[in-house]
Amino acid sequence: MRTLKITLEYDGTDFVGWQRQAEGVSVQGLLEDALAALEGAPVTVHGAGRTDAGVHALGQVASVSLTAAHSGATMQRALNAVLPAAVRVLEVVEEAPEFHARFSAAGKVYEYRIVNAPFVSPFVHRCAWHIPMSLDVAAMQEAASVLTGTHDFAAFQGTGSVVSSTTRTIHRVVWEPGGGHDRPLVIRIEGDGFLRHMVRTITGTLVEVGVGRWAPSRMKDIMASRDRGQAGPTAPAAGLFLVRVQYPVERAG
């Protein structure tokens, strides 16, 4: 039995999310069905992150155990031949038997993209949040400065979530300026882990600052409150990308 690490990207617009569900098309379900055809038997794929409906990925990682002896390059070509165009396998490499896409991960990098212009390009609208009113990006950056470090992010967690701890460490928050209808403002957040809807709620809160409804200093008070009701709205799924999953040791395949 071989353990494989599969890196893939997808446009999540038309999927119910990563995780296989009773109804609707999921990325996990598509990948499991494609791998089962190669294995000749049902397989179970484990993803590094359960992206929600409409969320995209540039570097989702999945792990799977197979007996099939095909090379990684052959598997990549075979999978891309049957997967829909909205899902592409970037790489397939063999890993140590104990490798697990989720439990072996040391951190993740997410991006949120905002088009801040009177209208949005038809080639971008599926992958960004369109905000026509002017945003004070400097104020948003000031508000975001309190995010780095180890904090309790309960105020930015989706309602109904059940986790053992809401404490996470954010290593970096990086901004890429946008401009016009087809060049999004990008907020990139790198951390050791993320709560459900955490990046989208942080973004929704920053936008409240950006449009002038809240002062940048409120961000610190929201975090200290640990109350989801104090934070801003959950930003739309369309603007969120899982960019990269980080592992302690990257093996050559």
PDB file of C-alpha atoms in Angstrom:
ATOM      1  CA  MET A   1       0.000   0.000   0.000  1.00  0.00           C
ATOM      2  CA  ARG A   2       1.359   3.414  -0.999  1.00  0.00           C
ATOM      3  CA  THR A   3       0.554   6.779   0.572  1.00  0.00           C
ATOM      4  CA  LEU A   4       0.201   9.527  -2.010  1.00  0.00           C
ATOM      5  CA  LYS A   5       0.131  13.287  -1.577  1.00  0.00           C
ATOM      6  CA  ILE A   6      -2.016  14.993  -4.201  1.00  0.00           C
ATOM      7  CA  THR A   7      -1.850  18.756  -4.704  1.00  0.00           C
ATOM      8  CA  LEU A   8      -4.715  20.299  -6.640  1.00  0.00           C
ATOM      9  CA  GLU A   9      -6.436  23.556  -7.467  1.00  0.00           C
ATOM     10  CA  TYR A  10     -10.073  24.248  -8.171  1.00  0.00           C
ATOM     11  CA  ASP A  11     -12.684  26.871  -8.880  1.00  0.00           C
ATOM     12  CA  GLY A  12     -15.137  26.161  -6.076  1.00  0.00           C
ATOM     13  CA  THR A  13     -18.034  28.194  -7.485  1.00  0.00           C
ATOM     14  CA  ASP A  14     -20.157  25.259  -8.595  1.00  0.00           C
ATOM     15  CA  PHE A  15     -19.268  22.788  -5.833  1.00  0.00           C
ATOM     16  CA  VAL A  16     -20.850  22.156  -2.423  1.00  0.00           C
ATOM     17  CA  GLY A  17     -17.340  22.415  -0.996  1.00  0.00           C
ATOM     18  CA  TRP A  18     -14.418  20.062  -0.565  1.00  0.00           C
ATOM     19  CA  GLN A  19     -16.221  17.452   1.549  1.00  0.00           C
ATOM     20  CA  ARG A  20     -18.407  14.771  -0.003  1.00  0.00           C
ATOM     21  CA  GLN A  21     -22.059  15.307   0.918  1.00  0.00           C
ATOM     22  CA  ALA A  22     -25.354  13.495   0.453  1.00  0.00           C
ATOM     23  CA  GLU A  23     -26.391  15.940  -2.261  1.00  0.00           C
ATOM     24  CA  GLY A  24     -24.414  18.084  -4.677  1.00  0.00           C
ATOM     25  CA  VAL A  25     -21.005  17.757  -6.315  1.00  0.00           C
ATOM     26  CA  SER A  26     -17.955  17.970  -4.053  1.00  0.00           C
ATOM     27  CA  VAL A  27     -14.262  18.105  -4.911  1.00  0.00           C
ATOM     28  CA  GLN A  28     -13.524  15.181  -2.591  1.00  0.00           C
ATOM     29  CA  GLY A  29     -16.223  13.098  -4.268  1.00  0.00           C
ATOM     30  CA  LEU A  30     -14.883  13.828  -7.753  1.00  0.00           C
ATOM     31  CA  LEU A  31     -11.325  12.964  -6.730  1.00  0.00           C
ATOM     32  CA  GLU A  32     -12.370   9.760  -4.937  1.00  0.00           C
ATOM     33  CA  ASP A  33     -14.362   8.599  -7.945  1.00  0.00           C
ATOM     34  CA  ALA A  34     -11.468   9.308 -10.299  1.00  0.00           C
ATOM     35  CA  LEU A  35      -8.975   7.488  -8.053  1.00  0.00           C
ATOM     36  CA  ALA A  36     -11.322   4.515  -7.600  1.00  0.00           C
ATOM     37  CA  ALA A  37     -11.227   3.974 -11.355  1.00  0.00           C
ATOM     38  CA  LEU A  38      -7.422   3.734 -11.205  1.00  0.00           C
ATOM     39  CA  GLU A  39      -7.408   1.561  -8.073  1.00  0.00           C
ATOM     40  CA  GLY A  40     -10.242  -0.703  -9.181  1.00  0.00           C
ATOM     41  CA  ALA A  41     -11.876  -0.319  -5.763  1.00  0.00           C
ATOM     42  CA  PRO A  42     -13.405   2.432  -3.614  1.00  0.00           C
ATOM     43  CA  VAL A  43     -10.900   4.779  -1.971  1.00  0.00           C
ATOM     44  CA  THR A  44     -11.048   7.404   0.788  1.00  0.00           C
ATOM     45  CA  VAL A  45      -9.283  10.726   0.299  1.00  0.00           C
ATOM     46  CA  HIS A  46      -8.340  13.006   3.215  1.00  0.00           C
ATOM     47  CA  GLY A  47      -8.116  16.729   2.533  1.00  0.00           C
ATOM     48  CA  ALA A  48      -5.953  19.242   4.369  1.00  0.00           C
ATOM     49  CA  GLY A  49      -8.876  21.634   4.691  1.00  0.00           C
ATOM     50  CA  ARG A  50     -12.634  21.379   4.237  1.00  0.00           C
ATOM     51  CA  THR A  51     -13.221  24.417   2.056  1.00  0.00           C
ATOM     52  CA  ASP A  52     -16.851  25.544   2.057  1.00  0.00           C
ATOM     53  CA  ALA A  53     -19.181  25.850  -0.914  1.00  0.00           C
ATOM     54  CA  GLY A  54     -17.912  28.482  -3.323  1.00  0.00           C
ATOM     55  CA  VAL A  55     -14.404  28.666  -1.835  1.00  0.00           C
ATOM     56  CA  HIS A  56     -11.464  28.141  -4.198  1.00  0.00           C
ATOM     57  CA  ALA A  57      -8.049  26.498  -3.857  1.00  0.00           C
ATOM     58  CA  LEU A  58      -4.682  27.118  -5.454  1.00  0.00           C
ATOM     59  CA  GLY A  59      -2.917  24.498  -3.360  1.00  0.00           C
ATOM     60  CA  GLN A  60      -5.289  22.101  -1.637  1.00  0.00           C
ATOM     61  CA  VAL A  61      -3.578  18.892  -0.502  1.00  0.00           C
ATOM     62  CA  ALA A  62      -5.105  15.438  -0.240  1.00  0.00           C
ATOM     63  CA  SER A  63      -3.681  12.127   0.935  1.00  0.00           C
ATOM     64  CA  VAL A  64      -4.776   8.654  -0.077  1.00  0.00           C
ATOM     65  CA  SER A  65      -3.587   5.050   0.324  1.00  0.00           C
ATOM     66  CA  LEU A  66      -3.519   2.973  -2.875  1.00  0.00           C
ATOM     67  CA  THR A  67      -2.104  -0.281  -4.177  1.00  0.00           C
ATOM     68  CA  ALA A  68      -1.961   1.021  -7.780  1.00  0.00           C
ATOM     69  CA  ALA A  69       1.633   1.157  -9.008  1.00  0.00           C
ATOM     70  CA  HIS A  70       1.260   4.028 -11.497  1.00  0.00           C
ATOM     71  CA  SER A  71       3.892   6.766 -11.323  1.00  0.00           C
ATOM     72  CA  GLY A  72       2.924  10.162  -9.981  1.00  0.00           C
ATOM     73  CA  ALA A  73       3.142  11.735 -13.430  1.00  0.00           C
ATOM     74  CA  THR A  74       0.917   9.024 -14.919  1.00  0.00           C
ATOM     75  CA  MET A  75      -1.642   9.485 -12.155  1.00  0.00           C
ATOM     76  CA  GLN A  76      -1.640  13.248 -12.644  1.00  0.00           C
ATOM     77  CA  ARG A  77      -2.375  12.863 -16.363  1.00  0.00           C
ATOM     78  CA  ALA A  78      -5.025  10.198 -15.772  1.00  0.00           C
ATOM     79  CA  LEU A  79      -6.830  12.218 -13.116  1.00  0.00           C
ATOM     80  CA  ASN A  80      -6.825  15.421 -15.158  1.00  0.00           C
ATOM     81  CA  ALA A  81      -8.218  13.482 -18.103  1.00  0.00           C
ATOM     82  CA  VAL A  82     -11.403  12.609 -16.194  1.00  0.00           C
ATOM     83  CA  LEU A  83     -11.834  15.449 -13.693  1.00  0.00           C
ATOM     84  CA  PRO A  84     -13.882  18.480 -14.789  1.00  0.00           C
ATOM     85  CA  ALA A  85     -11.963  21.504 -16.051  1.00  0.00           C
ATOM     86  CA  ALA A  86     -12.705  23.332 -12.779  1.00  0.00           C
ATOM     87  CA  VAL A  87     -10.443  20.864 -10.909  1.00  0.00           C
ATOM     88  CA  ARG A  88      -6.796  20.298 -11.839  1.00  0.00           C
ATOM     89  CA  VAL A  89      -4.246  18.008 -10.206  1.00  0.00           C
ATOM     90  CA  LEU A  90      -0.914  19.835  -9.973  1.00  0.00           C
ATOM     91  CA  GLU A  91       1.235  17.056  -8.553  1.00  0.00           C
ATOM     92  CA  VAL A  92       1.119  13.494  -7.230  1.00  0.00           C
ATOM     93  CA  VAL A  93       4.032  12.305  -5.090  1.00  0.00           C
ATOM     94  CA  GLU A  94       4.613   9.315  -2.832  1.00  0.00           C
ATOM     95  CA  GLU A  95       4.966  10.087   0.868  1.00  0.00           C
ATOM     96  CA  ALA A  96       5.868   8.222   4.041  1.00  0.00           C
ATOM     97  CA  PRO A  97       3.116   5.839   5.238  1.00  0.00           C
ATOM     98  CA  GLU A  98       2.295   8.066   8.216  1.00  0.00           C
ATOM     99  CA  PHE A  99       1.672  11.174   6.084  1.00  0.00           C
ATOM    100  CA  HIS A 100      -1.823  12.633   6.453  1.00  0.00           C
ATOM    101  CA  ALA A 101      -2.892  15.723   4.513  1.00  0.00           C
ATOM    102  CA  ARG A 102      -4.692  17.239   7.494  1.00  0.00           C
ATOM    103  CA  PHE A 103      -2.930  15.974  10.594  1.00  0.00           C
ATOM    104  CA  SER A 104       0.604  16.368   9.204  1.00  0.00           C
ATOM    105  CA  ALA A 105       0.023  20.000   8.227  1.00  0.00           C
ATOM    106  CA  ALA A 106       1.896  22.708  10.137  1.00  0.00           C
ATOM    107  CA  GLY A 107      -0.001  25.675   8.748  1.00  0.00           C
ATOM    108  CA  LYS A 108      -1.990  27.179   5.901  1.00  0.00           C
ATOM    109  CA  VAL A 109      -1.974  30.281   3.764  1.00  0.00           C
ATOM    110  CA  TYR A 110      -5.255  31.875   2.671  1.00  0.00           C
ATOM    111  CA  GLU A 111      -5.998  34.809   0.397  1.00  0.00           C
ATOM    112  CA  TYR A 112      -9.083  36.951   0.256  1.00  0.00           C
ATOM    113  CA  ARG A 113      -9.656  39.014  -2.896  1.00  0.00           C
ATOM    114  CA  ILE A 114     -11.713  42.206  -3.147  1.00  0.00           C
ATOM    115  CA  VAL A 115     -12.441  44.221  -6.272  1.00  0.00           C
ATOM    116  CA  ASN A 116     -12.868  47.808  -5.101  1.00  0.00           C
ATOM    117  CA  ALA A 117     -14.225  49.533  -8.201  1.00  0.00           C
ATOM    118  CA  PRO A 118     -17.578  50.733  -9.603  1.00  0.00           C
ATOM    119  CA  PHE A 119     -17.952  47.434 -11.477  1.00  0.00           C
ATOM    120  CA  VAL A 120     -16.151  44.098 -11.636  1.00  0.00           C
ATOM    121  CA  SER A 121     -14.733  42.301 -14.640  1.00  0.00           C
ATOM    122  CA  PRO A 122     -16.793  39.333 -15.888  1.00  0.00           C
ATOM    123  CA  PHE A 123     -13.540  37.369 -15.826  1.00  0.00           C
ATOM    124  CA  VAL A 124     -12.997  38.035 -12.115  1.00  0.00           C
ATOM    125  CA  HIS A 125     -16.472  38.201 -10.550  1.00  0.00           C
ATOM    126  CA  ARG A 126     -16.626  34.493  -9.670  1.00  0.00           C
ATOM    127  CA  CYS A 127     -13.437  34.811  -7.626  1.00  0.00           C
ATOM    128  CA  ALA A 128     -13.720  38.078  -5.703  1.00  0.00           C
ATOM    129  CA  TRP A 129     -15.972  40.176  -3.479  1.00  0.00           C
ATOM    130  CA  HIS A 130     -17.121  43.267  -5.347  1.00  0.00           C
ATOM    131  CA  ILE A 131     -17.269  46.367  -3.133  1.00  0.00           C
ATOM    132  CA  PRO A 132     -18.129  49.490  -5.164  1.00  0.00           C
ATOM    133  CA  MET A 133     -17.809  52.020  -2.300  1.00  0.00           C
ATOM    134  CA  SER A 134     -14.345  53.420  -1.605  1.00  0.00           C
ATOM    135  CA  LEU A 135     -12.199  51.536   0.908  1.00  0.00           C
ATOM    136  CA  ASP A 136      -9.628  53.111   3.214  1.00  0.00           C
ATOM    137  CA  VAL A 137      -6.987  50.405   2.837  1.00  0.00           C
ATOM    138  CA  ALA A 138      -4.580  52.156   5.229  1.00  0.00           C
ATOM    139  CA  ALA A 139      -7.223  51.950   7.974  1.00  0.00           C
ATOM    140  CA  MET A 140      -7.819  48.279   7.151  1.00  0.00           C
ATOM    141  CA  GLN A 141      -4.090  47.600   7.415  1.00  0.00           C
ATOM    142  CA  GLU A 142      -3.954  49.355  10.780  1.00  0.00           C
ATOM    143  CA  ALA A 143      -6.867  47.269  12.042  1.00  0.00           C
ATOM    144  CA  ALA A 144      -5.263  44.053  10.783  1.00  0.00           C
ATOM    145  CA  SER A 145      -2.004  44.742  12.614  1.00  0.00           C
ATOM    146  CA  VAL A 146      -3.470  43.318  15.835  1.00  0.00           C
ATOM    147  CA  LEU A 147      -4.028  39.900  14.222  1.00  0.00           C
ATOM    148  CA  THR A 148      -0.424  38.682  14.182  1.00  0.00           C
ATOM    149  CA  GLY A 149       0.719  36.568  17.088  1.00  0.00           C
ATOM    150  CA  THR A 150      -1.084  34.016  19.233  1.00  0.00           C
ATOM    151  CA  HIS A 151      -4.630  35.047  20.151  1.00  0.00           C
ATOM    152  CA  ASP A 152      -8.078  33.712  20.945  1.00  0.00           C
ATOM    153  CA  PHE A 153     -10.005  34.172  17.684  1.00  0.00           C
ATOM    154  CA  ALA A 154     -13.415  33.090  19.032  1.00  0.00           C
ATOM    155  CA  ALA A 155     -14.976  36.372  17.827  1.00  0.00           C
ATOM    156  CA  PHE A 156     -14.128  35.415  14.239  1.00  0.00           C
ATOM    157  CA  GLN A 157     -15.393  31.844  14.335  1.00  0.00           C
ATOM    158  CA  GLY A 158     -18.492  30.719  12.464  1.00  0.00           C
ATOM    159  CA  THR A 159     -21.504  30.199  14.705  1.00  0.00           C
ATOM    160  CA  GLY A 160     -22.226  26.604  15.664  1.00  0.00           C
ATOM    161  CA  SER A 161     -18.596  25.462  15.395  1.00  0.00           C
ATOM    162  CA  VAL A 162     -17.292  22.999  17.974  1.00  0.00           C
ATOM    163  CA  VAL A 163     -13.514  22.974  18.569  1.00  0.00           C
ATOM    164  CA  SER A 164     -11.360  22.186  21.579  1.00  0.00           C
ATOM    165  CA  SER A 165      -9.610  25.569  21.411  1.00  0.00           C
ATOM    166  CA  THR A 166     -10.166  28.832  19.551  1.00  0.00           C
ATOM    167  CA  THR A 167      -6.570  29.968  20.045  1.00  0.00           C
ATOM    168  CA  ARG A 168      -4.531  30.225  16.844  1.00  0.00           C
ATOM    169  CA  THR A 169      -1.246  31.814  15.764  1.00  0.00           C
ATOM    170  CA  ILE A 170      -1.156  34.176  12.792  1.00  0.00           C
ATOM    171  CA  HIS A 171       2.378  34.522  11.445  1.00  0.00           C
ATOM    172  CA  ARG A 172       1.853  37.152   8.775  1.00  0.00           C
ATOM    173  CA  VAL A 173      -0.771  39.351   7.149  1.00  0.00           C
ATOM    174  CA  VAL A 174       0.373  40.562   3.721  1.00  0.00           C
ATOM    175  CA  TRP A 175      -1.422  43.059   1.472  1.00  0.00           C
ATOM    176  CA  GLU A 176      -1.254  43.307  -2.310  1.00  0.00           C
ATOM    177  CA  PRO A 177      -2.814  46.521  -3.652  1.00  0.00           C
ATOM    178  CA  GLY A 178      -5.555  46.306  -6.227  1.00  0.00           C
ATOM    179  CA  GLY A 179      -6.696  48.698  -8.895  1.00  0.00           C
ATOM    180  CA  GLY A 180      -9.630  48.956 -11.236  1.00  0.00           C
ATOM    181  CA  HIS A 181     -12.320  46.458 -12.111  1.00  0.00           C
ATOM    182  CA  ASP A 182     -10.018  43.510 -12.806  1.00  0.00           C
ATOM    183  CA  ARG A 183      -7.198  43.759 -10.261  1.00  0.00           C
ATOM    184  CA  PRO A 184      -8.324  42.695  -6.789  1.00  0.00           C
ATOM    185  CA  LEU A 185      -6.983  43.908  -3.480  1.00  0.00           C
ATOM    186  CA  VAL A 186      -5.483  40.769  -1.899  1.00  0.00           C
ATOM    187  CA  ILE A 187      -5.280  40.062   1.831  1.00  0.00           C
ATOM    188  CA  ARG A 188      -2.984  37.081   2.472  1.00  0.00           C
ATOM    189  CA  ILE A 189      -3.047  35.491   5.935  1.00  0.00           C
ATOM    190  CA  GLU A 190      -0.578  32.827   7.049  1.00  0.00           C
ATOM    191  CA  GLY A 191      -1.093  30.883  10.265  1.00  0.00           C
ATOM    192  CA  ASP A 192      -0.768  27.577  12.075  1.00  0.00           C
ATOM    193  CA  GLY A 193      -4.496  26.900  11.726  1.00  0.00           C
ATOM    194  CA  PHE A 194      -7.830  28.585  11.117  1.00  0.00           C
ATOM    195  CA  LEU A 195     -11.301  28.349  12.588  1.00  0.00           C
ATOM    196  CA  ARG A 196     -14.330  27.877  10.356  1.00  0.00           C
ATOM    197  CA  HIS A 197     -15.143  31.149   8.558  1.00  0.00           C
ATOM    198  CA  MET A 198     -12.240  32.843  10.375  1.00  0.00           C
ATOM    199  CA  VAL A 199     -10.632  34.478   7.333  1.00  0.00           C
ATOM    200  CA  ARG A 200     -13.991  35.500   5.872  1.00  0.00           C
ATOM    201  CA  THR A 201     -15.132  37.046   9.176  1.00  0.00           C
ATOM    202  CA  ILE A 202     -11.836  38.866   9.631  1.00  0.00           C
ATOM    203  CA  THR A 203     -12.232  40.232   6.100  1.00  0.00           C
ATOM    204  CA  GLY A 204     -15.831  41.272   6.702  1.00  0.00           C
ATOM    205  CA  THR A 205     -14.712  43.098   9.855  1.00  0.00           C
ATOM    206  CA  LEU A 206     -11.853  44.841   8.045  1.00  0.00           C
ATOM    207  CA  VAL A 207     -14.279  46.022   5.368  1.00  0.00           C
ATOM    208  CA  GLU A 208     -16.433  47.635   8.076  1.00  0.00           C
ATOM    209  CA  VAL A 209     -13.313  49.599   8.989  1.00  0.00           C
ATOM    210  CA  GLY A 210     -12.494  50.280   5.344  1.00  0.00           C
ATOM    211  CA  VAL A 211     -15.851  51.865   4.557  1.00  0.00           C
ATOM    212  CA  GLY A 212     -15.604  54.050   7.674  1.00  0.00           C
ATOM    213  CA  ARG A 213     -18.243  52.419   9.862  1.00  0.00           C
ATOM    214  CA  TRP A 214     -15.729  51.420  12.538  1.00  0.00           C
ATOM    215  CA  ALA A 215     -12.419  52.816  13.749  1.00  0.00           C
ATOM    216  CA  PRO A 216      -9.319  50.612  13.313  1.00  0.00           C
ATOM    217  CA  SER A 217      -8.969  50.428  17.106  1.00  0.00           C
ATOM    218  CA  ARG A 218     -12.225  48.465  17.331  1.00  0.00           C
ATOM    219  CA  MET A 219     -10.492  45.370  15.926  1.00  0.00           C
ATOM    220  CA  LYS A 220      -8.607  44.845  19.196  1.00  0.00           C
ATOM    221  CA  ASP A 221     -11.799  45.215  21.237  1.00  0.00           C
ATOM    222  CA  ILE A 222     -13.626  42.707  19.020  1.00  0.00           C
ATOM    223  CA  MET A 223     -10.875  40.127  19.493  1.00  0.00           C
ATOM    224  CA  ALA A 224     -10.874  40.646  23.260  1.00  0.00           C
ATOM    225  CA  SER A 225     -14.657  40.210  23.404  1.00  0.00           C
ATOM    226  CA  ARG A 226     -14.538  36.621  22.077  1.00  0.00           C
ATOM    227  CA  ASP A 227     -18.081  37.362  20.851  1.00  0.00           C
ATOM    228  CA  ARG A 228     -18.977  36.601  17.233  1.00  0.00           C
ATOM    229  CA  GLY A 229     -21.777  39.132  17.468  1.00  0.00           C
ATOM    230  CA  GLN A 230     -19.241  41.945  17.891  1.00  0.00           C
ATOM    231  CA  ALA A 231     -17.400  41.205  14.632  1.00  0.00           C
ATOM    232  CA  GLY A 232     -18.408  42.160  11.115  1.00  0.00           C
ATOM    233  CA  PRO A 233     -20.305  40.080   8.563  1.00  0.00           C
ATOM    234  CA  THR A 234     -18.914  36.925   7.017  1.00  0.00           C
ATOM    235  CA  ALA A 235     -17.446  37.918   3.659  1.00  0.00           C
ATOM    236  CA  PRO A 236     -18.775  35.992   0.618  1.00  0.00           C
ATOM    237  CA  ALA A 237     -17.178  32.637  -0.170  1.00  0.00           C
ATOM    238  CA  ALA A 238     -16.277  33.709  -3.713  1.00  0.00           C
ATOM    239  CA  GLY A 239     -13.290  35.792  -2.621  1.00  0.00           C
ATOM    240  CA  LEU A 240     -11.554  33.137  -0.502  1.00  0.00           C
ATOM    241  CA  PHE A 241      -8.661  30.977  -1.720  1.00  0.00           C
ATOM    242  CA  LEU A 242      -6.724  28.251   0.073  1.00  0.00           C
ATOM    243  CA  VAL A 243      -3.305  29.133  -1.340  1.00  0.00           C
ATOM    244  CA  ARG A 244      -0.944  26.660   0.267  1.00  0.00           C
ATOM    245  CA  VAL A 245      -0.743  23.990   2.945  1.00  0.00           C
ATOM    246  CA  GLN A 246       2.533  23.968   4.851  1.00  0.00           C
ATOM    247  CA  TYR A 247       4.259  20.847   6.165  1.00  0.00           C
ATOM    248  CA  PRO A 248       7.271  20.507   8.495  1.00  0.00           C
ATOM    249  CA  VAL A 249       9.264  18.512   5.934  1.00  0.00           C
ATOM    250  CA  GLU A 250       8.620  18.662   2.198  1.00  0.00           C
ATOM    251  CA  ARG A 251       9.773  15.446   0.580  1.00  0.00           C
ATOM    252  CA  ALA A 252      10.824  15.186  -3.036  1.00  0.00           C
ATOM    253  CA  GLY A 253       8.539  12.893  -4.990  1.00  0.00           C
TER     254      GLY A 253
END
